[in-house]
Short mmCIF file of C-alpha atoms in Angstrom, two decimals:
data_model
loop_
_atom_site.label_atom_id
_atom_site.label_comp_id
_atom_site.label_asym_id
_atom_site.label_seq_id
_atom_site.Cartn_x
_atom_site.Cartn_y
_atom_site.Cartn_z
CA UNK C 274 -21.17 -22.90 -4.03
CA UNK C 275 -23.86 -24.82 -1.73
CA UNK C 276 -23.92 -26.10 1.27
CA UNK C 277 -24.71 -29.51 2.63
CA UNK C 278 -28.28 -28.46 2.37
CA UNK C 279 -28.16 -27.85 -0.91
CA UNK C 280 -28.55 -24.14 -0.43
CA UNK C 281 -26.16 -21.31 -1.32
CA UNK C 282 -23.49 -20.63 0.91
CA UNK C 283 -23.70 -17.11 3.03
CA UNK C 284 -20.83 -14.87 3.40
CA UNK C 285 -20.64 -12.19 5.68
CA UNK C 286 -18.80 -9.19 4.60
CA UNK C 287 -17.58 -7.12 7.39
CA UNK C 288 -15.10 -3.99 6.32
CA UNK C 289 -16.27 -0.12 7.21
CA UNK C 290 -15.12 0.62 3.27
CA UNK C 291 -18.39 0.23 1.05
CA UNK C 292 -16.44 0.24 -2.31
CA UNK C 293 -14.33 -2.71 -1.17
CA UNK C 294 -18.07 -4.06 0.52
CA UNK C 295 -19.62 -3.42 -2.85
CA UNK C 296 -17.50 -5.12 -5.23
CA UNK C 297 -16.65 -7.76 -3.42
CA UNK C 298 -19.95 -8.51 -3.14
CA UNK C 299 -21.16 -8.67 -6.91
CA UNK C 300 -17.96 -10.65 -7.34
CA UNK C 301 -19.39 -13.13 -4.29
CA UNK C 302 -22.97 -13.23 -6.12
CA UNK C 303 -21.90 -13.66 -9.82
CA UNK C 304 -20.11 -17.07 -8.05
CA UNK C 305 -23.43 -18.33 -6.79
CA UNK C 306 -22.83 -16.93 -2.78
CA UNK C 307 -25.35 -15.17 -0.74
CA UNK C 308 -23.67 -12.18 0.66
CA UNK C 309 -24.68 -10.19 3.76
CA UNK C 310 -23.06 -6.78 4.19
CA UNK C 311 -22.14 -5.57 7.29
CA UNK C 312 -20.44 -1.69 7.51
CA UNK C 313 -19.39 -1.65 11.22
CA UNK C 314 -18.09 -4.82 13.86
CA UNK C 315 -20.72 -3.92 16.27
CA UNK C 316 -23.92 -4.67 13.71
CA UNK C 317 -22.18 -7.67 12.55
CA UNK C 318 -21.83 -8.90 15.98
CA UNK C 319 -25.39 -8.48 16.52
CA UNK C 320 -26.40 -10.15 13.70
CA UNK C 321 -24.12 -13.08 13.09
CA UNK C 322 -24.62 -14.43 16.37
CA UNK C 323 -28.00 -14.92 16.25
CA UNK C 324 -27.36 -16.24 13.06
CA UNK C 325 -24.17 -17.15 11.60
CA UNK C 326 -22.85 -17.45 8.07
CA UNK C 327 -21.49 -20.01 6.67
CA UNK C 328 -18.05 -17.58 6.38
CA UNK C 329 -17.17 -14.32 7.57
CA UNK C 330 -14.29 -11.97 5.43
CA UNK C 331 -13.59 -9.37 8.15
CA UNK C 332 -11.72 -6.47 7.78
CA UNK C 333 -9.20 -5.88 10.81
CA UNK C 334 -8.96 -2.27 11.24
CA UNK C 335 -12.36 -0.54 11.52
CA UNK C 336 -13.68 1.54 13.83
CA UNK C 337 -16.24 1.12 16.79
CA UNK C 338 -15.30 -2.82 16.93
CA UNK C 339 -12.25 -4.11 15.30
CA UNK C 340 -12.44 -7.19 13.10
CA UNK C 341 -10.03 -8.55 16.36
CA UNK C 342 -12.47 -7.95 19.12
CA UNK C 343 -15.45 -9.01 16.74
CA UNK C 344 -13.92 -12.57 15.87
CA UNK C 345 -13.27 -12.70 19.63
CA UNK C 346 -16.89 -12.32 20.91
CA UNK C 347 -18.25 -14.60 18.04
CA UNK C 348 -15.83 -17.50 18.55
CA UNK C 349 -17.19 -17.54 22.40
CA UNK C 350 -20.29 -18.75 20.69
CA UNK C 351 -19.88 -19.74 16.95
CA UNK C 352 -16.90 -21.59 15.12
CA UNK C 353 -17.99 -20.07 11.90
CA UNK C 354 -14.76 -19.87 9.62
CA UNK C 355 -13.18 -16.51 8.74
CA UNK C 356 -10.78 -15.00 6.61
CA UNK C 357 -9.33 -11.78 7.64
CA UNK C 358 -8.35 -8.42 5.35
CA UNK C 359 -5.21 -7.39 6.35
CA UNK C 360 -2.81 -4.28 5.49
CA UNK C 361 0.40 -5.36 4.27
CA UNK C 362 2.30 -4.44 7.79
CA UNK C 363 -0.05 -5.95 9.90
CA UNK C 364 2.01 -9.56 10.83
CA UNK C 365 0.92 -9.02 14.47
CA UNK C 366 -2.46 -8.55 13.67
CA UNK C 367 -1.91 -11.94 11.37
CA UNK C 368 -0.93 -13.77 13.88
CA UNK C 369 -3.75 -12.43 16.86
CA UNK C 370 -5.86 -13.57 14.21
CA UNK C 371 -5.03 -16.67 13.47
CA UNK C 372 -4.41 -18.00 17.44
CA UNK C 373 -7.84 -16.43 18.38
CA UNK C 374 -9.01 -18.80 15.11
CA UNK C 375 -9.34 -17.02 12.12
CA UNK C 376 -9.17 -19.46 9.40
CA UNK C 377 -7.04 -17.54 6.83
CA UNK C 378 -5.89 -14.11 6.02
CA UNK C 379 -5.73 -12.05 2.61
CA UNK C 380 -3.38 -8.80 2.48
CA UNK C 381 -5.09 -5.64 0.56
CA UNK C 382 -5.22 -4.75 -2.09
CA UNK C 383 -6.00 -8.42 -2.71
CA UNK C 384 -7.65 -10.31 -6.15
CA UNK C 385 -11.13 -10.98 -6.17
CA UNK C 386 -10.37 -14.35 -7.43
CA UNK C 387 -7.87 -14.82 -5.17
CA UNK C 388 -10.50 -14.55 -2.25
CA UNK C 389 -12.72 -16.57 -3.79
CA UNK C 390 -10.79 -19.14 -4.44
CA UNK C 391 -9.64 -18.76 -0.47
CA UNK C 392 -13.35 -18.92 0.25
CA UNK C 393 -13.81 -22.32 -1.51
CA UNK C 394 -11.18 -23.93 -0.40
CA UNK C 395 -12.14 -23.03 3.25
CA UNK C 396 -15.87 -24.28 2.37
CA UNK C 397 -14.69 -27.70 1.10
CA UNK C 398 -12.54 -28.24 4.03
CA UNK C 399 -14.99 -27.35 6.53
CA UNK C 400 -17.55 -29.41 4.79
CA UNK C 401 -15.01 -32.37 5.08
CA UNK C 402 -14.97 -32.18 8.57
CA UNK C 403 -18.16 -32.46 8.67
CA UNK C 404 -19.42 -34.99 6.43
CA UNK C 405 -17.16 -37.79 6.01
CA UNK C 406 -17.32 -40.20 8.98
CA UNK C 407 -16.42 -44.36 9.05
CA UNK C 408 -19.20 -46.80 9.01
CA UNK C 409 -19.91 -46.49 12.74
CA UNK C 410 -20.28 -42.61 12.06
CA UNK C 411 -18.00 -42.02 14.83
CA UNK C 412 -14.68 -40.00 13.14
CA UNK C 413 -13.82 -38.59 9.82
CA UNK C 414 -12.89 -41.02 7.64
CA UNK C 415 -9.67 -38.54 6.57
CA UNK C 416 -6.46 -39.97 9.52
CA UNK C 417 -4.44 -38.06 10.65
CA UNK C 418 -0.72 -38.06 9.39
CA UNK C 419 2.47 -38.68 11.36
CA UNK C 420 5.87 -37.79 9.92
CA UNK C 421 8.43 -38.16 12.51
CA UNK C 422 7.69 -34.88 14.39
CA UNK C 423 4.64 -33.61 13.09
CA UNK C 424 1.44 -34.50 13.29
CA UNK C 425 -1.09 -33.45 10.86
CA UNK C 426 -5.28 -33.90 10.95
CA UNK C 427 -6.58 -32.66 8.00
CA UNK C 428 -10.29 -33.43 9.17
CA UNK C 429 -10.04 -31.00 12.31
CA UNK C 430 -7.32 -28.52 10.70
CA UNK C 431 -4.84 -29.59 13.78
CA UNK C 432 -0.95 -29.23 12.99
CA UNK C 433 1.20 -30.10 15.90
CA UNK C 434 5.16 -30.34 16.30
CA UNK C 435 6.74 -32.19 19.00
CA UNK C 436 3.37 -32.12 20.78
CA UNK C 437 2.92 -28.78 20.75
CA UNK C 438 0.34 -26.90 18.31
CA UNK C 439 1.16 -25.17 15.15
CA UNK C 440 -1.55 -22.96 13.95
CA UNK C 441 -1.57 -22.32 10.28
CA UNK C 442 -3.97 -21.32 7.79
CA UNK C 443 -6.28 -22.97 5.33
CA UNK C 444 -3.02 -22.29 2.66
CA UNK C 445 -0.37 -23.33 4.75
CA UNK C 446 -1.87 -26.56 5.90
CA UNK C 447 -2.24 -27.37 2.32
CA UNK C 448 1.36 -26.48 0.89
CA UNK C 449 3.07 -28.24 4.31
CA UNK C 450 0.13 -30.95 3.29
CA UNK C 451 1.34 -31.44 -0.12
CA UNK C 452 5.08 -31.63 1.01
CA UNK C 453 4.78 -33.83 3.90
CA UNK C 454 2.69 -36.64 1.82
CA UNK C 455 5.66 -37.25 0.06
CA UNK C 456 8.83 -37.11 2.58
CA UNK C 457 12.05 -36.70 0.05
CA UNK C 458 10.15 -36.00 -2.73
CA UNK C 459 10.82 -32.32 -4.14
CA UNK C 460 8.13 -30.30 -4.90
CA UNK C 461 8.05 -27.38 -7.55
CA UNK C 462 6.21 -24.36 -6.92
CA UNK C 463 3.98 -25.32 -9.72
CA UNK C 464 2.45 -28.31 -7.63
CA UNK C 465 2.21 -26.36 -4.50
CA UNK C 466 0.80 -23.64 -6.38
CA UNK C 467 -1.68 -26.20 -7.70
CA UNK C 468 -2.40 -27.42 -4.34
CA UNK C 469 -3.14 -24.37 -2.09
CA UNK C 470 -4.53 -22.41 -5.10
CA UNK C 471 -7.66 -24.43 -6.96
CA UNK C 472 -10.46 -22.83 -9.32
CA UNK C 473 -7.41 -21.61 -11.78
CA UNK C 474 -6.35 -18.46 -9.93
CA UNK C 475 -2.63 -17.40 -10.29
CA UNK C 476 -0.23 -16.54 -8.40
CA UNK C 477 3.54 -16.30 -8.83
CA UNK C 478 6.74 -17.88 -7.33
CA UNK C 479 7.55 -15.40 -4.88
CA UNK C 480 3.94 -16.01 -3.16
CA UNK C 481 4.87 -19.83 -2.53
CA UNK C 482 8.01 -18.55 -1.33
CA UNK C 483 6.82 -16.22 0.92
CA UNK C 484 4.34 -18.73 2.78
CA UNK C 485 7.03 -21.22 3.23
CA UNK C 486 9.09 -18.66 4.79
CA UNK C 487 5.94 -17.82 6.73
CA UNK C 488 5.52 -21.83 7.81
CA UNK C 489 8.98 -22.12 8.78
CA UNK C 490 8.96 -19.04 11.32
CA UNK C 491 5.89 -20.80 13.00
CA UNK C 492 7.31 -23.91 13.25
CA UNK C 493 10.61 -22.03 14.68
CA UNK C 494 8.46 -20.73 16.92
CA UNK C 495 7.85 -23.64 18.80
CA UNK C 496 11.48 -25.57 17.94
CA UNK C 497 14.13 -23.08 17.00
CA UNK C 498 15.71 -26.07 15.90
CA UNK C 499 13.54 -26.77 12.93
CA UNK C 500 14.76 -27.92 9.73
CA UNK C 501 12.08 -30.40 8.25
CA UNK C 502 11.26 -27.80 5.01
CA UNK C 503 13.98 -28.03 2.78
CA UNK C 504 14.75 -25.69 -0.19
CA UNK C 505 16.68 -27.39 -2.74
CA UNK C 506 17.47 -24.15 -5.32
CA UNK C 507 16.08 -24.12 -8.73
CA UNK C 508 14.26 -26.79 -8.12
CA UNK C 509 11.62 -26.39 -5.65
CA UNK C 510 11.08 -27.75 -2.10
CA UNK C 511 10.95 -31.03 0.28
CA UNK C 512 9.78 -32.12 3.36
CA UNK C 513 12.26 -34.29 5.44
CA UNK C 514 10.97 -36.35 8.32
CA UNK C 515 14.63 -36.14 10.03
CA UNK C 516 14.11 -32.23 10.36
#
């Protein structure tokens, strides 16, 4: 994948275990990427602020500095998007992660394909926000969305609900996306599986399931109330603007 420049796209690989930095890696560069391969948080730091990468895949738990305390130092000077590695019990290190502004998060042992699909998607989204603008080149051409209580921006990757901010990830924003185009209209887990997962990578029903289970608790979060995400069995799911 390029950049706007035309130039591969540099990911930074952060994780303290070399087999996972390894083949993730040769995975990365067989997909056209530029990978740069960082064992520790504290050399990453180092070298990622003086010059960023176009995307960061940090593991969470590593020793010296965590992949926490790195994204925290680094967002005080770079918005560079990042996806973090997670172990499957680690929702409140999920969720530190995404409000400090991670941009997505993959539980191990994860698919190759999976993350690079991930990777993509976050690429294309970030390069939206940063190339489309109106004639007067003053805003992204992409408006924001309004369905009774929720607002969506898909150009700055804002969800809020009742006024209040929603922060979801790369994935979520694109299955609530999907179902909130189209109030009423059900959605099967095919199309949403179409939607949040491009480049033919495949996952099954249950993952769908699980990140709508995942959107509603955030949105419950901030209205315990909520009821806008409507499963209608066997069939799929619907966004309701009444919710």
């Amino acid at each position: 994948m390029e950049t706007d420049a035309g130039m591969a796209a540099s990911i930074a690989l952060v994780d303290d275990d070399r087999n996972i930095l390894t083949s993730v890696s040769i995975a990365l560069q067989a997909e056209g990427f530029v990978t740069r391969l960082y064992s520790d948080g504290e050399a990453a730091l180092k070298a990622l602020t003086d010059t960023p990468a176009d995307l960061g895949v940090f593991d969470i738990k590593m020793p010296r500095l965590d992949g926490l305390e790195l994204l925290r130092r680094l967002r005080e000077k770079s918005d560079m998007p990042v996806i973090f590695l997670t172990s499957k019990d680690d929702e409140l290190d999920e969720a530190l992660g995404l409000a400090m502004g991670a941009d997505d998060y993959i539980t191990k042992p994860f698919s190759q394909r999976l993350l690079i699909a991930r990777i993509r998607a976050i690429l294309r989204r970030t390069e939206a926000r940063a190339q489309p603008r109106d004639e007067a080149g003053d805003e992204p051409v992409s408006e924001p969305m309004v369905r009774g209580r929720l607002e969506m921006d898909p150009a700055r990757h804002r969800v809020k609900w009742a006024g209040r901010e929603v922060v979801l990830t790369v994935t979520e924003f694109m299955i609530l996306e999907t179902l909130a185009q189209w109030p009423g209209v059900v959605k099967n887990r095919n199309q949403l599986m179409d939607a949040a997962y491009q480049d033919d990578v495949y996952v099954d029903d249950r993952t769908i399931d699980s990140h709508i289970k995942r959107l509603r608790r955030k949105f419950r979060q901030v209205d315990s109330d909520f009821s806008a995400i409507e499963t209608l069995y066997g069939a799929g799911y619907r966004f309701s603007d009444d919710g």
